[in-house]
Every structure is written in structure tokens, then in C-alpha cells.
Coordinates of C-alpha atoms in Angstrom, one line a residue:
Chain E
M1 CA -0.2 0.2 0.1
D2 CA 1.1 3.4 -1.1
K3 CA 3.0 5.1 2.2
D4 CA 0.6 8.4 2.2
V5 CA -2.4 6.3 2.5
L6 CA -1.2 3.9 5.0
E7 CA -0.5 6.9 7.3
L8 CA -4.0 8.3 6.4
K9 CA -5.7 5.0 7.1
R10 CA -4.1 5.0 10.8
M11 CA -5.1 8.4 11.3
A12 CA -8.8 7.6 10.0
N13 CA -8.4 4.5 12.8
R14 CA -7.4 6.7 15.8
L15 CA -10.2 9.0 14.8
R16 CA -12.4 5.9 15.3
Q17 CA -10.7 5.4 18.1
D18 CA -10.9 8.9 19.9
I19 CA -14.6 8.7 18.7
L20 CA -15.4 5.6 20.5
T21 CA -13.2 6.7 23.9
M22 CA -15.3 9.9 24.4
L23 CA -18.7 8.4 23.8
V24 CA -18.2 5.7 26.5
P25 CA -17.7 8.0 29.3
A26 CA -20.4 11.1 27.5
K27 CA -23.1 8.5 27.2
S28 CA -25.0 9.8 24.7
G29 CA -24.0 11.3 21.0
H30 CA -23.6 9.6 17.5
P31 CA -20.8 7.6 16.7
G32 CA -22.8 6.4 13.5
G33 CA -22.3 9.5 11.5
S34 CA -18.9 10.3 13.5
L35 CA -17.7 7.1 12.3
S36 CA -18.6 7.3 8.3
A37 CA -16.7 10.3 8.2
A38 CA -13.6 9.7 9.7
E39 CA -12.1 8.7 6.2
I40 CA -13.0 12.7 5.1
V41 CA -12.2 14.6 7.7
T42 CA -9.0 13.1 8.3
V43 CA -7.8 14.2 4.6
L44 CA -9.2 17.3 5.0
Y45 CA -7.6 18.3 8.4
F46 CA -3.7 16.0 7.3
R47 CA -4.3 16.3 4.0
E48 CA -6.5 19.2 2.5
M49 CA -7.0 22.1 4.6
R50 CA -4.6 25.2 5.6
L51 CA -4.6 25.6 9.3
R52 CA -2.5 27.1 12.1
P53 CA -3.6 24.4 15.5
Q54 CA -1.5 27.2 17.6
E55 CA -3.5 30.3 15.2
P56 CA -7.1 29.1 15.3
H57 CA -8.7 32.2 14.2
W58 CA -5.7 33.1 11.2
S59 CA -7.1 35.7 8.6
E60 CA -5.9 33.5 5.7
R61 CA -6.9 29.5 7.4
D62 CA -9.4 27.8 5.1
R63 CA -12.3 27.0 6.8
F64 CA -14.2 24.2 7.9
V65 CA -18.5 24.0 8.7
L66 CA -19.6 21.0 10.1
S67 CA -23.2 21.4 8.7
K68 CA -24.2 17.8 10.0
G69 CA -22.7 19.0 13.6
H70 CA -24.5 15.7 15.1
A71 CA -21.2 14.2 13.7
A72 CA -19.1 16.6 16.4
P73 CA -16.7 13.5 17.6
V74 CA -15.2 12.7 14.9
L75 CA -14.3 17.1 14.3
Y76 CA -13.2 16.7 17.9
A77 CA -10.9 13.6 17.8
A78 CA -9.0 16.0 13.9
L79 CA -8.5 19.3 16.2
A80 CA -7.5 17.5 19.4
E81 CA -4.6 15.3 16.9
K82 CA -3.6 18.4 15.4
G83 CA -3.4 19.9 18.6
Y84 CA -6.3 22.8 18.6
F85 CA -7.1 21.8 22.6
P86 CA -5.4 18.6 24.9
R87 CA -6.8 15.4 24.2
E88 CA -8.1 15.2 28.1
E89 CA -10.7 17.6 26.5
L90 CA -12.1 14.2 24.3
L91 CA -12.8 12.6 28.1
G92 CA -15.0 16.2 28.7
L93 CA -17.3 15.3 26.0
R94 CA -21.4 17.1 26.2
Q95 CA -20.2 17.9 30.4
T96 CA -21.0 20.6 32.1
G97 CA -18.2 23.4 32.2
R98 CA -16.2 22.1 29.3
M99 CA -15.5 22.9 26.5
L100 CA -16.9 19.9 24.1
Q101 CA -20.5 20.5 23.9
G102 CA -22.9 18.2 22.3
H103 CA -22.9 20.0 18.3
P104 CA -20.0 22.3 17.5
D105 CA -20.2 26.0 19.4
M106 CA -17.5 28.0 17.9
K107 CA -17.6 30.1 21.0
K108 CA -16.3 27.5 23.0
T109 CA -14.0 25.4 21.1
P110 CA -10.6 26.7 19.1
G111 CA -10.4 25.5 16.0
V112 CA -14.9 25.1 15.4
D113 CA -15.0 27.9 12.5
M114 CA -18.7 27.9 12.4
S115 CA -21.6 26.8 15.5
T116 CA -23.6 23.7 13.9
G117 CA -26.1 21.1 14.9
S118 CA -29.2 22.6 13.5
L119 CA -29.6 20.7 10.5
G120 CA -29.5 22.6 6.9
Q121 CA -27.9 25.4 8.3
G122 CA -24.1 24.6 7.3
L123 CA -23.9 25.5 3.9
S124 CA -25.2 29.3 4.0
A125 CA -22.7 30.1 6.5
A126 CA -20.3 28.3 4.3
N127 CA -21.9 30.3 1.3
G128 CA -20.9 33.1 3.4
M129 CA -17.8 32.6 4.3
A130 CA -16.1 31.2 0.5
L131 CA -18.1 35.5 0.0
A132 CA -16.0 37.0 2.2
G133 CA -13.1 35.1 0.5
K134 CA -13.8 37.1 -2.8
L135 CA -14.5 40.2 -1.4
D136 CA -10.4 40.1 0.5
K137 CA -9.1 38.4 -2.5
K138 CA -8.1 35.9 0.0
D139 CA -7.5 32.7 -1.6
Y140 CA -8.8 30.9 1.7
R141 CA -10.8 27.6 0.9
V142 CA -13.9 26.8 2.6
Y143 CA -15.1 23.6 3.6
V144 CA -18.3 21.9 4.3
L145 CA -19.9 18.4 5.2
L146 CA -23.5 17.5 4.9
G147 CA -25.5 14.7 5.7
D148 CA -27.9 13.2 3.6
G149 CA -30.8 12.6 5.9
E150 CA -30.1 17.1 5.5
M151 CA -30.6 16.9 2.0
A152 CA -34.9 17.5 3.8
E153 CA -33.8 20.7 4.5
G154 CA -35.2 23.2 2.6
Q155 CA -32.2 25.8 3.1
V156 CA -30.1 23.1 1.8
W157 CA -31.4 24.4 -1.4
E158 CA -31.4 27.9 -1.0
A159 CA -28.1 27.6 -0.3
A160 CA -26.7 25.4 -3.3
M161 CA -29.0 27.7 -5.3
A162 CA -26.6 30.4 -4.1
S163 CA -23.0 28.9 -4.0
A164 CA -23.7 28.2 -8.0
H165 CA -25.3 31.8 -8.6
F166 CA -22.1 33.3 -6.9
K167 CA -19.6 30.9 -8.4
L168 CA -18.5 30.3 -5.1
D169 CA -15.5 28.4 -6.6
N170 CA -13.8 28.6 -3.4
L171 CA -16.0 26.6 -1.5
T172 CA -16.0 22.6 -1.7
A173 CA -19.0 20.8 0.4
I174 CA -19.3 17.3 1.0
L175 CA -21.8 14.7 1.2
D176 CA -22.1 11.7 3.7
L177 CA -24.3 9.6 1.8
N178 CA -24.1 6.8 4.6
G179 CA -28.0 5.9 3.4
L180 CA -29.7 6.0 7.3
Q181 CA -30.7 8.3 9.3
I182 CA -32.7 8.3 12.7
D183 CA -35.6 6.5 11.9
G184 CA -34.4 5.2 9.4
R185 CA -33.4 4.3 5.7
T186 CA -33.0 7.5 4.1
D187 CA -34.8 6.6 0.7
E188 CA -37.6 5.3 3.0
V189 CA -37.9 8.2 5.0
M190 CA -37.7 10.8 2.6
S191 CA -36.4 9.8 -0.9
S192 CA -33.7 12.8 -2.1
A193 CA -32.3 10.6 -4.6
P194 CA -30.9 11.5 -7.7
L195 CA -29.1 13.8 -5.4
P196 CA -25.4 13.3 -8.5
E197 CA -27.8 14.8 -10.8
K198 CA -30.0 17.3 -8.8
W199 CA -26.7 18.6 -7.4
R200 CA -26.0 19.1 -11.0
A201 CA -29.1 21.1 -12.0
F202 CA -28.5 23.9 -8.8
G203 CA -25.6 24.2 -10.8
W204 CA -22.5 22.4 -9.1
H205 CA -19.6 20.4 -10.1
V206 CA -20.4 16.9 -9.0
I207 CA -17.4 14.1 -8.0
E208 CA -18.9 11.1 -7.0
V209 CA -16.8 9.1 -4.7
D210 CA -15.7 6.7 -2.3
G211 CA -16.1 8.0 1.4
H212 CA -13.5 5.5 2.6
D213 CA -11.1 5.8 0.1
V214 CA -8.4 8.3 1.3
G215 CA -7.4 8.9 -2.3
A216 CA -9.8 8.8 -3.9
L217 CA -11.2 11.8 -1.7
Q218 CA -7.5 13.5 -2.5
R219 CA -8.2 13.5 -5.9
A220 CA -12.1 14.4 -5.7
L221 CA -10.5 17.7 -3.7
A222 CA -7.9 18.4 -5.8
E223 CA -9.9 18.4 -8.4
A224 CA -12.2 20.6 -6.9
R225 CA -9.4 23.3 -6.0
T226 CA -9.2 23.5 -10.0
T227 CA -12.4 24.1 -10.7
A228 CA -13.8 27.1 -11.8
G229 CA -16.4 28.8 -12.0
R230 CA -18.4 27.6 -9.9
P231 CA -18.7 25.0 -6.6
T232 CA -17.8 21.6 -6.6
I233 CA -19.7 18.7 -4.3
L234 CA -18.1 15.7 -3.7
I235 CA -21.1 12.9 -3.3
A236 CA -19.1 10.1 -0.5
K237 CA -20.1 7.4 -0.1
T238 CA -20.2 5.5 3.0
V239 CA -21.0 3.3 5.5
K240 CA -22.4 4.1 8.9
G241 CA -21.0 3.3 11.4
K242 CA -18.0 2.2 9.4
G243 CA -15.5 0.4 11.3
V244 CA -17.3 -0.8 14.1
S245 CA -18.8 -4.6 12.7
F246 CA -22.0 -3.6 15.5
M247 CA -22.4 -0.2 14.5
E248 CA -22.0 -0.2 10.4
N249 CA -25.2 0.1 8.8
A250 CA -27.6 -0.3 11.7
V251 CA -30.0 2.5 12.1
G252 CA -29.7 2.1 15.7
W253 CA -26.2 3.7 16.2
H254 CA -27.4 6.8 15.0
G255 CA -27.6 8.7 18.2
A256 CA -27.2 6.2 20.5
A257 CA -23.7 5.7 22.6
P258 CA -22.1 3.1 23.8
N259 CA -21.7 1.3 27.2
A260 CA -18.4 0.4 29.0
E261 CA -18.3 -3.0 27.1
Q262 CA -19.6 -1.6 23.7
G263 CA -17.4 0.9 23.3
Q264 CA -14.2 -2.1 24.4
Q265 CA -15.4 -4.3 22.0
G266 CA -15.6 -1.5 19.4
L267 CA -11.7 -1.2 19.8
K268 CA -10.6 -3.8 19.6
E269 CA -11.7 -4.6 17.0
L270 CA -10.0 -0.6 15.5
R271 CA -6.9 -2.0 17.5
E272 CA -7.1 -5.2 15.6
E273 CA -7.8 -3.1 12.6
A274 CA -4.8 -0.8 13.5
V275 CA -2.4 -3.7 14.0
H276 CA -3.2 -4.4 10.4
L277 CA -2.6 -1.1 9.2
G278 CA 1.2 -1.6 11.0
Chain X
M1 CA -43.4 68.6 13.1
A2 CA -43.7 69.7 9.9
E3 CA -40.8 67.7 8.2
K4 CA -41.5 63.1 7.9
E5 CA -39.3 60.6 7.0
A6 CA -39.9 57.2 6.7
T7 CA -37.2 55.6 9.0
R8 CA -36.5 53.0 6.6
N9 CA -35.8 55.6 3.9
A10 CA -33.5 57.0 6.9
Y11 CA -31.6 52.9 6.7
G12 CA -30.8 53.3 2.4
R13 CA -29.4 56.7 3.5
A14 CA -27.6 55.3 6.8
L15 CA -26.5 52.5 4.8
L16 CA -24.9 54.8 2.4
A17 CA -23.0 57.2 4.5
L18 CA -22.0 53.2 6.3
G19 CA -21.1 51.8 3.2
A20 CA -18.1 55.2 2.4
E21 CA -17.6 55.0 5.8
N22 CA -15.7 51.1 6.6
P23 CA -15.3 49.1 3.7
D24 CA -16.1 45.7 6.0
V25 CA -19.8 46.8 5.5
V26 CA -22.3 43.8 2.9
V27 CA -25.5 44.3 2.1
L28 CA -27.5 41.8 1.8
D29 CA -31.4 41.3 1.0
A30 CA -33.9 38.8 -0.2
D31 CA -35.5 40.7 -3.6
L32 CA -37.1 42.7 -1.2
S33 CA -34.6 45.9 -2.5
K34 CA -36.7 48.4 -3.2
S35 CA -38.7 48.4 -0.6
T36 CA -36.4 48.1 2.7
K37 CA -34.5 51.2 0.5
T38 CA -30.6 49.1 0.3
A39 CA -30.6 49.4 -4.1
D40 CA -29.7 52.7 -3.4
F41 CA -25.9 50.5 -1.7
G42 CA -26.1 47.9 -4.1
K43 CA -25.8 50.6 -6.5
K44 CA -23.5 52.3 -5.5
Y45 CA -21.8 49.0 -4.0
P46 CA -22.4 46.3 -6.6
E47 CA -19.8 44.0 -5.3
R48 CA -20.5 44.3 -1.4
F49 CA -24.7 43.2 -1.7
F50 CA -26.0 40.4 -2.7
N51 CA -29.7 39.9 -3.5
M52 CA -30.0 36.5 -2.1
G53 CA -33.8 35.8 -4.2
I54 CA -36.8 35.0 -2.1
A55 CA -34.9 33.0 0.4
E56 CA -34.4 34.2 3.7
Q57 CA -32.7 31.6 6.0
N58 CA -29.9 31.0 3.6
L59 CA -30.3 34.9 3.9
I60 CA -29.5 35.1 7.8
G61 CA -27.0 31.3 7.3
T62 CA -25.2 33.6 4.7
A63 CA -24.7 37.0 6.4
A64 CA -23.8 34.9 9.5
G65 CA -21.0 33.1 7.0
L66 CA -20.2 36.3 6.7
A67 CA -20.0 38.2 10.1
A68 CA -17.8 34.8 11.3
A69 CA -15.1 36.3 7.9
G70 CA -14.8 39.3 9.6
K71 CA -17.5 41.6 7.5
I72 CA -20.6 43.6 8.7
P73 CA -23.6 41.7 7.2
F74 CA -26.9 43.9 7.5
A75 CA -29.4 41.8 6.1
S76 CA -32.6 43.4 5.3
T77 CA -36.3 42.2 4.7
F78 CA -39.6 42.8 6.3
A79 CA -39.9 42.5 9.4
V80 CA -42.3 39.4 9.5
F81 CA -40.1 37.3 7.0
A82 CA -37.0 38.5 8.6
T83 CA -37.8 37.4 12.3
G84 CA -40.4 34.5 11.3
R85 CA -39.0 32.8 8.0
A86 CA -35.3 32.9 9.8
F87 CA -36.3 33.1 12.9
E88 CA -33.9 29.5 13.8
Q89 CA -31.9 30.3 11.7
I90 CA -31.2 33.7 13.6
R91 CA -31.0 31.5 16.4
N92 CA -28.7 29.5 16.3
S93 CA -26.2 30.6 13.1
V94 CA -26.6 34.6 14.8
A95 CA -27.7 34.6 18.3
Y96 CA -26.4 31.4 19.7
P97 CA -22.6 32.3 18.6
K98 CA -22.5 35.4 19.1
L99 CA -21.7 36.9 15.5
N100 CA -21.9 40.2 14.5
V101 CA -24.9 40.4 12.0
K102 CA -27.3 43.2 11.9
I103 CA -30.5 42.2 11.5
A104 CA -32.8 45.4 9.5
A105 CA -36.3 44.6 9.1
T106 CA -38.8 47.3 7.5
H107 CA -41.9 47.1 7.2
A108 CA -43.0 46.6 10.8
G109 CA -46.3 46.9 12.5
I110 CA -49.8 47.6 11.1
T111 CA -48.6 50.8 9.8
V112 CA -48.0 48.5 6.9
G113 CA -51.7 49.2 5.5
E114 CA -53.2 47.7 2.3
D115 CA -50.9 44.5 2.4
G116 CA -52.8 43.1 5.6
G117 CA -52.1 41.2 8.7
S118 CA -49.8 38.4 6.3
H119 CA -47.3 41.1 6.5
Q120 CA -47.6 42.8 9.1
A121 CA -45.2 41.9 12.3
V122 CA -47.2 42.5 15.4
E123 CA -44.3 39.5 17.5
D124 CA -41.6 39.8 16.2
V125 CA -39.9 42.8 19.1
A126 CA -40.8 39.3 21.5
I127 CA -39.7 37.0 19.5
M128 CA -36.0 38.9 18.8
R129 CA -36.3 40.3 22.7
A130 CA -36.6 36.2 23.7
L131 CA -33.0 35.9 22.0
P132 CA -30.4 35.9 24.8
N133 CA -27.2 37.7 22.7
M134 CA -29.6 39.9 21.0
T135 CA -30.1 43.6 20.7
V136 CA -33.4 44.5 19.7
L137 CA -33.5 48.6 18.5
V138 CA -36.8 50.0 17.2
P139 CA -36.2 54.3 16.0
A140 CA -38.7 57.2 16.6
D141 CA -37.6 58.7 13.3
G142 CA -34.9 59.3 11.0
T143 CA -32.9 61.0 12.7
E144 CA -33.0 58.4 15.5
T145 CA -32.8 55.7 12.7
R146 CA -29.6 57.6 10.9
Q147 CA -27.3 57.1 14.4
M148 CA -28.7 53.3 15.1
I149 CA -28.1 52.2 12.1
L150 CA -24.3 53.8 12.7
A151 CA -24.3 52.3 16.8
A152 CA -25.5 49.4 15.4
A153 CA -22.5 49.2 13.3
R154 CA -19.9 50.2 15.8
Y155 CA -21.4 47.8 18.1
D156 CA -20.3 44.3 18.1
G157 CA -22.9 41.7 18.3
P158 CA -26.3 41.1 17.1
V159 CA -28.7 43.7 16.5
Y160 CA -32.6 43.6 15.6
I161 CA -33.1 47.2 13.9
R162 CA -36.9 47.2 13.9
M163 CA -38.2 50.0 11.0
G164 CA -41.6 50.8 9.5
R165 CA -43.3 51.4 6.5
L166 CA -44.5 54.9 6.7
D167 CA -43.1 58.7 6.5
V168 CA -43.3 59.2 10.1
P169 CA -42.5 63.0 12.1
V170 CA -39.3 64.1 12.5
L171 CA -38.5 63.9 16.4
Y172 CA -34.5 64.9 16.4
D173 CA -32.4 66.9 14.3
D174 CA -28.5 66.2 14.6
S175 CA -27.4 67.5 17.9
Y176 CA -29.6 64.0 19.3
R177 CA -26.8 61.1 20.3
F178 CA -28.5 57.9 20.2
Q179 CA -26.7 55.4 22.5
I180 CA -27.6 51.9 22.0
G181 CA -29.3 51.2 25.6
R182 CA -29.9 54.1 26.2
A183 CA -34.0 55.8 26.7
N184 CA -34.1 58.9 26.1
V185 CA -36.5 61.9 27.5
L186 CA -38.2 64.0 25.6
R187 CA -40.6 66.0 28.0
R188 CA -40.2 65.4 31.9
G189 CA -43.5 65.9 33.7
R190 CA -44.6 64.8 37.5
D191 CA -47.4 63.2 37.3
A192 CA -47.8 60.2 34.7
A193 CA -44.9 58.7 32.0
V194 CA -45.9 57.4 28.1
M195 CA -42.5 55.3 27.3
A196 CA -43.4 54.5 24.1
N197 CA -40.8 53.7 20.8
G198 CA -41.2 53.3 17.1
V199 CA -44.5 55.7 15.3
M200 CA -46.3 55.6 18.8
V201 CA -43.1 58.2 20.2
A202 CA -44.6 60.9 17.8
P203 CA -48.5 60.8 18.9
A204 CA -47.1 60.2 22.6
L205 CA -46.0 63.6 22.5
E206 CA -49.3 64.7 21.2
A207 CA -50.5 63.5 23.8
A208 CA -48.4 64.7 26.6
E209 CA -49.6 68.5 25.1
E210 CA -53.0 67.7 24.6
L211 CA -52.9 67.0 28.6
A212 CA -50.5 69.6 29.7
R213 CA -53.7 72.0 28.3
E214 CA -55.3 70.4 32.0
G215 CA -52.8 71.1 33.8
L216 CA -51.6 67.5 33.6
D217 CA -47.8 67.3 34.1
I218 CA -47.0 63.8 31.7
S219 CA -43.3 62.9 31.1
V220 CA -42.3 60.8 27.3
V221 CA -39.8 58.8 27.1
N222 CA -38.4 57.4 23.8
V223 CA -37.2 53.7 24.8
S224 CA -35.5 53.4 21.5
T225 CA -33.9 49.9 22.1
V226 CA -35.9 47.6 23.9
K227 CA -33.3 45.3 24.6
P228 CA -30.9 46.1 27.0
L229 CA -33.5 47.9 28.6
D230 CA -32.9 51.4 30.2
V231 CA -33.7 50.6 33.0
D232 CA -32.0 53.1 35.3
T233 CA -33.6 55.6 33.7
I234 CA -37.0 54.1 32.9
V235 CA -37.3 53.4 37.5
R236 CA -35.6 56.7 37.7
V237 CA -38.7 58.2 35.2
A238 CA -40.9 55.9 37.5
Q239 CA -39.9 57.7 41.0
G240 CA -41.1 60.8 39.9
V241 CA -44.9 60.3 39.0
G242 CA -47.5 58.0 39.8
A243 CA -48.4 55.6 36.9
I244 CA -47.0 54.8 33.5
V245 CA -48.1 53.8 29.7
S246 CA -46.2 51.7 27.5
A247 CA -47.3 52.6 23.8
E248 CA -45.7 50.4 20.7
E249 CA -47.3 49.5 17.9
H250 CA -46.9 45.9 18.5
N251 CA -48.6 42.8 20.3
V252 CA -48.8 44.2 24.3
I253 CA -47.4 40.4 24.8
G254 CA -43.8 40.7 24.5
G255 CA -42.9 43.3 23.6
L256 CA -42.0 47.4 25.3
G257 CA -44.9 46.8 27.6
S258 CA -44.1 43.5 29.0
A259 CA -40.7 45.5 28.9
I260 CA -41.3 48.1 31.0
A261 CA -43.6 46.0 33.0
E262 CA -41.1 43.6 34.4
A263 CA -38.9 46.0 35.5
L264 CA -41.3 48.1 37.2
A265 CA -42.7 45.0 38.8
E266 CA -39.0 44.0 39.9
H267 CA -37.6 47.6 40.8
H268 CA -40.9 50.2 41.6
P269 CA -44.1 48.7 41.0
L270 CA -46.9 51.1 40.0
P271 CA -49.9 51.4 37.8
L272 CA -49.5 50.6 34.1
E273 CA -51.5 51.0 30.9
R274 CA -50.3 49.7 28.0
V275 CA -51.3 50.6 24.4
G276 CA -50.3 48.0 21.6
L277 CA -52.2 45.7 19.9
K278 CA -54.4 43.3 22.6
D279 CA -53.2 40.4 20.9
V280 CA -54.5 40.5 17.5
F281 CA -53.0 40.2 13.7
G282 CA -53.8 43.3 11.8
E283 CA -55.5 43.7 8.2
S284 CA -56.2 45.5 5.5
G285 CA -55.9 49.0 5.1
R286 CA -54.5 52.6 5.0
P287 CA -52.2 53.0 7.7
Q288 CA -54.2 56.0 10.0
E289 CA -57.0 54.1 9.5
L290 CA -55.9 50.7 11.0
L291 CA -54.2 52.8 13.7
E292 CA -57.6 54.5 14.7
K293 CA -59.3 50.7 14.8
F294 CA -56.9 49.3 16.6
G295 CA -56.6 51.8 19.1
L296 CA -53.0 52.8 18.4
T297 CA -53.9 56.8 18.6
R298 CA -53.1 59.9 20.8
K299 CA -56.5 59.5 21.7
D300 CA -55.9 56.1 23.1
I301 CA -52.7 57.1 24.4
V302 CA -54.4 60.1 26.7
A303 CA -57.6 57.4 27.3
A304 CA -54.9 55.4 28.9
L305 CA -53.1 57.9 31.1
R306 CA -56.1 59.2 32.4
K307 CA -57.2 55.8 33.6
A308 CA -53.9 55.0 35.0
L309 CA -54.2 58.0 36.4
S310 CA -57.0 56.8 38.6
R311 CA -55.9 53.7 40.0
K312 CA -53.1 56.1 41.3
H313 CA -53.1 55.4 45.3

């Protein structure tokens, strides 16, 4: 395996271990949609994005908006790995008086660029950041991670129209297409298919990609960077709960934290995978 | 008081001045720029003006993103749509992260007139006042509007500015200095006080004039900042009189009258009568006729003052 790919896979594995480690003491939270986005977040934070963890408000930084804010654990894991805050904070997730809120809070957590959690709002905020970047003639890029359940929110489409209207080619959206939402399969709760056609019809450059293939994700993000005159969306096919056998494709793991025993079982699997990755 | 100007017109002019003064000021509208008067800014500073189309949720969300990247966005539409359609965007994308977004809404209250109740916000102040981190401003005339817009731009945080469609009398000259959080005592009296804002300040002054002819001495206070409320001034004025009347072009539930009732109940209880919409929606009609129909005139303030004074111990 390519050395870079191996390194990124190891990092995604670490983020997954961190997700379980923080969710067990939190006793609540969203493992499924955090685990599905581990490679996406890994590639963004450890390859794609221009960041200064010691200077979280650096004006030239690339921005990341986690529109599917319930996947906060995967973002927190990445921010801790990058050194935005001490790793011990991960164990304070969702607890009174601590910095890691149930959903991302830009006022409380260094490295969080936008407060999110109410679905449907992230792309609008990302549009605003991208417009500001264009106005200021800065070359930073803006990334937004959307969920597929979130596609039912009308505001997403208001914003999608605007991103194309304003030709926001400094904006890249990534859709974590894991196929499940709280009440069941996304195509049963509210069909959003065909998503590539919809986004294309809204004026976006669409790239369909395997959301667990770190190499493919990097190539797609590079293509987005060189696509001029319109925004790009990566429609990233993923497996909800990826990496933990009993959570994979299981709707019940959308919003339930593992207990200590389940956490240990999941960590055991992930550590075995880590050994395999060397 | 012959000269008249709509607060929305003053807003449009204030934006032009602000645009020249501060390159970080940007303006967003939702296809109502001719009515909200942001269109002139758009003509003069096209690169800093974003028409978002008829999409208020995205209007507010985009403003939040611009603010997160260091801009000072003024987002405008009618008060109904700003605070109603986009409420949750204001709550979660603006107020919760305390982003520097100015929600400059026009066409508030029943003086929208002919468009009818669907377009007449009577609850917007209550909604905005209940949000932590939100500042709520209601200008009485064009002069105050201009100063308010400049003050809002200087203040770092979310602000809701409630403006109207109708031409209203000019009450202040350019020597007036608006400050966020400071009520303005327009007239001092010993018998009772009217605490009003927006289009109700002018009739409050007329009501005080009318009662002065009967020998009654009425204070008039322009409470143009509903939040943070100037409790010190309100209590000081209340201590000098025996009764209070609040007057607003808004539901009596949750707006200025409620804010004053809360302050008085906690600090200096005394008889209070609230002039405002009595928990009803508006309807189509000429603005002046609607003000009469819904009890928002000088006469209604006079009647409320008499009632409040009759309750005086």
C-alpha cells in the first residue's frame, strides 16, 4: 500500500478510536455519522486544509463547517490530534462546564469555525465565508460537510442555488452519503435521490467518490480546487458506523452511545485494524 | 413637526454613509431591496451587495458566514419574514454564536397598511427580545434611525433593528446622540409618564401636549432600545410620577410594554397601562385608519393615561 494512503488510514483509525473513547463516558452522542466521516475529516485536516492550530483565528486559514453537527466527535478527534486543545478534553464531551459541546460551538471550542447542529444551516454559513474570501481577494478555501438526511431541509437548496449563483469555486461541499437517518433508511424516510442529478441541476460540479478511499478523496478535493467558476460537491458514499462491526449500517447507532463493554469491543476491533495497518 | 421621513428611507441613506466609511460593511436583501431601501447601497457598492432572492433562511445563514469571516453584514427584508421565516437561523446561526449580524427589518407593524395582516409583524420584538445575545432597537424617526445604524455597525454582536414603511414626523435634530441601551427622556412631567417607541413616540408627545392644556404634567420617554432595557432611566422616571403608560405598534404581549412591566414589577411597582395591539393580527387598510381601528393613536394614549392616573394611590 502507498505510504501516504497507509498513514491516512492509520489516522482515520485513530479518529475512530477517539470517537468511541469519548462517547463512552459521554453516555450519549452520535457514533454512526461520526464513524462514517472519519476518512473525509482525516483527508481534510491532515492533507487538504491550510491551518495553524496554534492560531485558530488565523485570517488566511481554510474554513470547515460541519453542517451535520451531530458528527461533532469526529471533528473533535481531528482537532485534538492537530493540537487545537489537549486530548484530555475529549473525555469531557457533553459534560457540564467543558469545552466540547454536544454540537460544535465556535465560541467554546478552538478550531471550530461555525456553530452548527440544527441541520440545514451549514451551507449558508459556508457560502457567507466563501463570499467574504472573494471580497477580500483571499485564497482560503471553505469546506462544508453535509449529511444525507439533511438533504430534506429546504435551506440546503436555497443555499445550493446561491453557491452556484455567486460562482463560489472557493467552496467545496462533501456529502456524507451513509444512507441512514434517525428514523430509518434515508430512501424510506424521505427520498432525496437522485442526488448527483439534483446537485448538477443546481449548477454544481459533482464528483462521486468512495468516502472511505483516502486516495480517491484527495484526488476529488484536488479536482475541486482546480474547478473554476462553480462550486464542487463530493458525493461520498460511506457506511454508517464504519469500522465497528456491530455499528455498521445499523440505524440504532445514529444517536446512541456505546456502553463500556460495547466501547471496549469496538476499540478491540479498531486496534486489530490498527495492527494490521502497521 | 412638519417634516416627515420613513425610518426605512433613513436606513437606506445611513447605509450609503456607512458604506463609504467602513469597507467591511456588506448588505444582503431577499428581493425587497426597493422596499427596504437597500437598493441604493447595491447601486453604489455592487460588490458588497448580495441579493439572495426570496430565501430568508439562506439570507440570514449567509450573513452569519460573512460575519464569521470578519464582515459586518446588514441583512434586510420585511420584519415578518426576517423574524418569522428565518427565526431559527437567527437563533442558531447568529444569536447562539453571537455573530456580528445586523438584522435590519422594515415594514414592521400594522402601518404596513394595505398588504394586510400576513405582512404586518406584531410579534417580532417579542421574538427577538427572548433571544440571548440579541440587541433590539426600534427607532422613532429618521434621525434616530441614522444614528442607530451607525451605532449598530460599531457594536460587535447581533442587533435587530425594527423599522417602518410609513412616513413619520422628524422628532430629533442632528444634535441628538443615540446610544444603545439608553432611553431618551423627551419631556419631563410629574403626574405620569408615557414610555413609547417607534411610530408611537410622536402621538405620545401629542398626548402629553393635550393633557398639558388640562394642567397635567406628563413625561415622555423614547425607549428605542428595548433590549438591553434602560432600567435605570425607566425606574428614575417612574419614581417621579404616579402612573405609567407604555405605547408600541406591537402586540402588548412580549414587546416594550412587557419589558417595562417586568422592570417596574421588580424595581418600582406602580399602575401601568399598555397601549398596543391587544393580542390580535392586523388587516388591510390605510395605515392611519388601522392605527385608529387598533387603538394606537394620541387619543388612545390619552385614555390610557387617564385610566392609569385614576388607579394612582
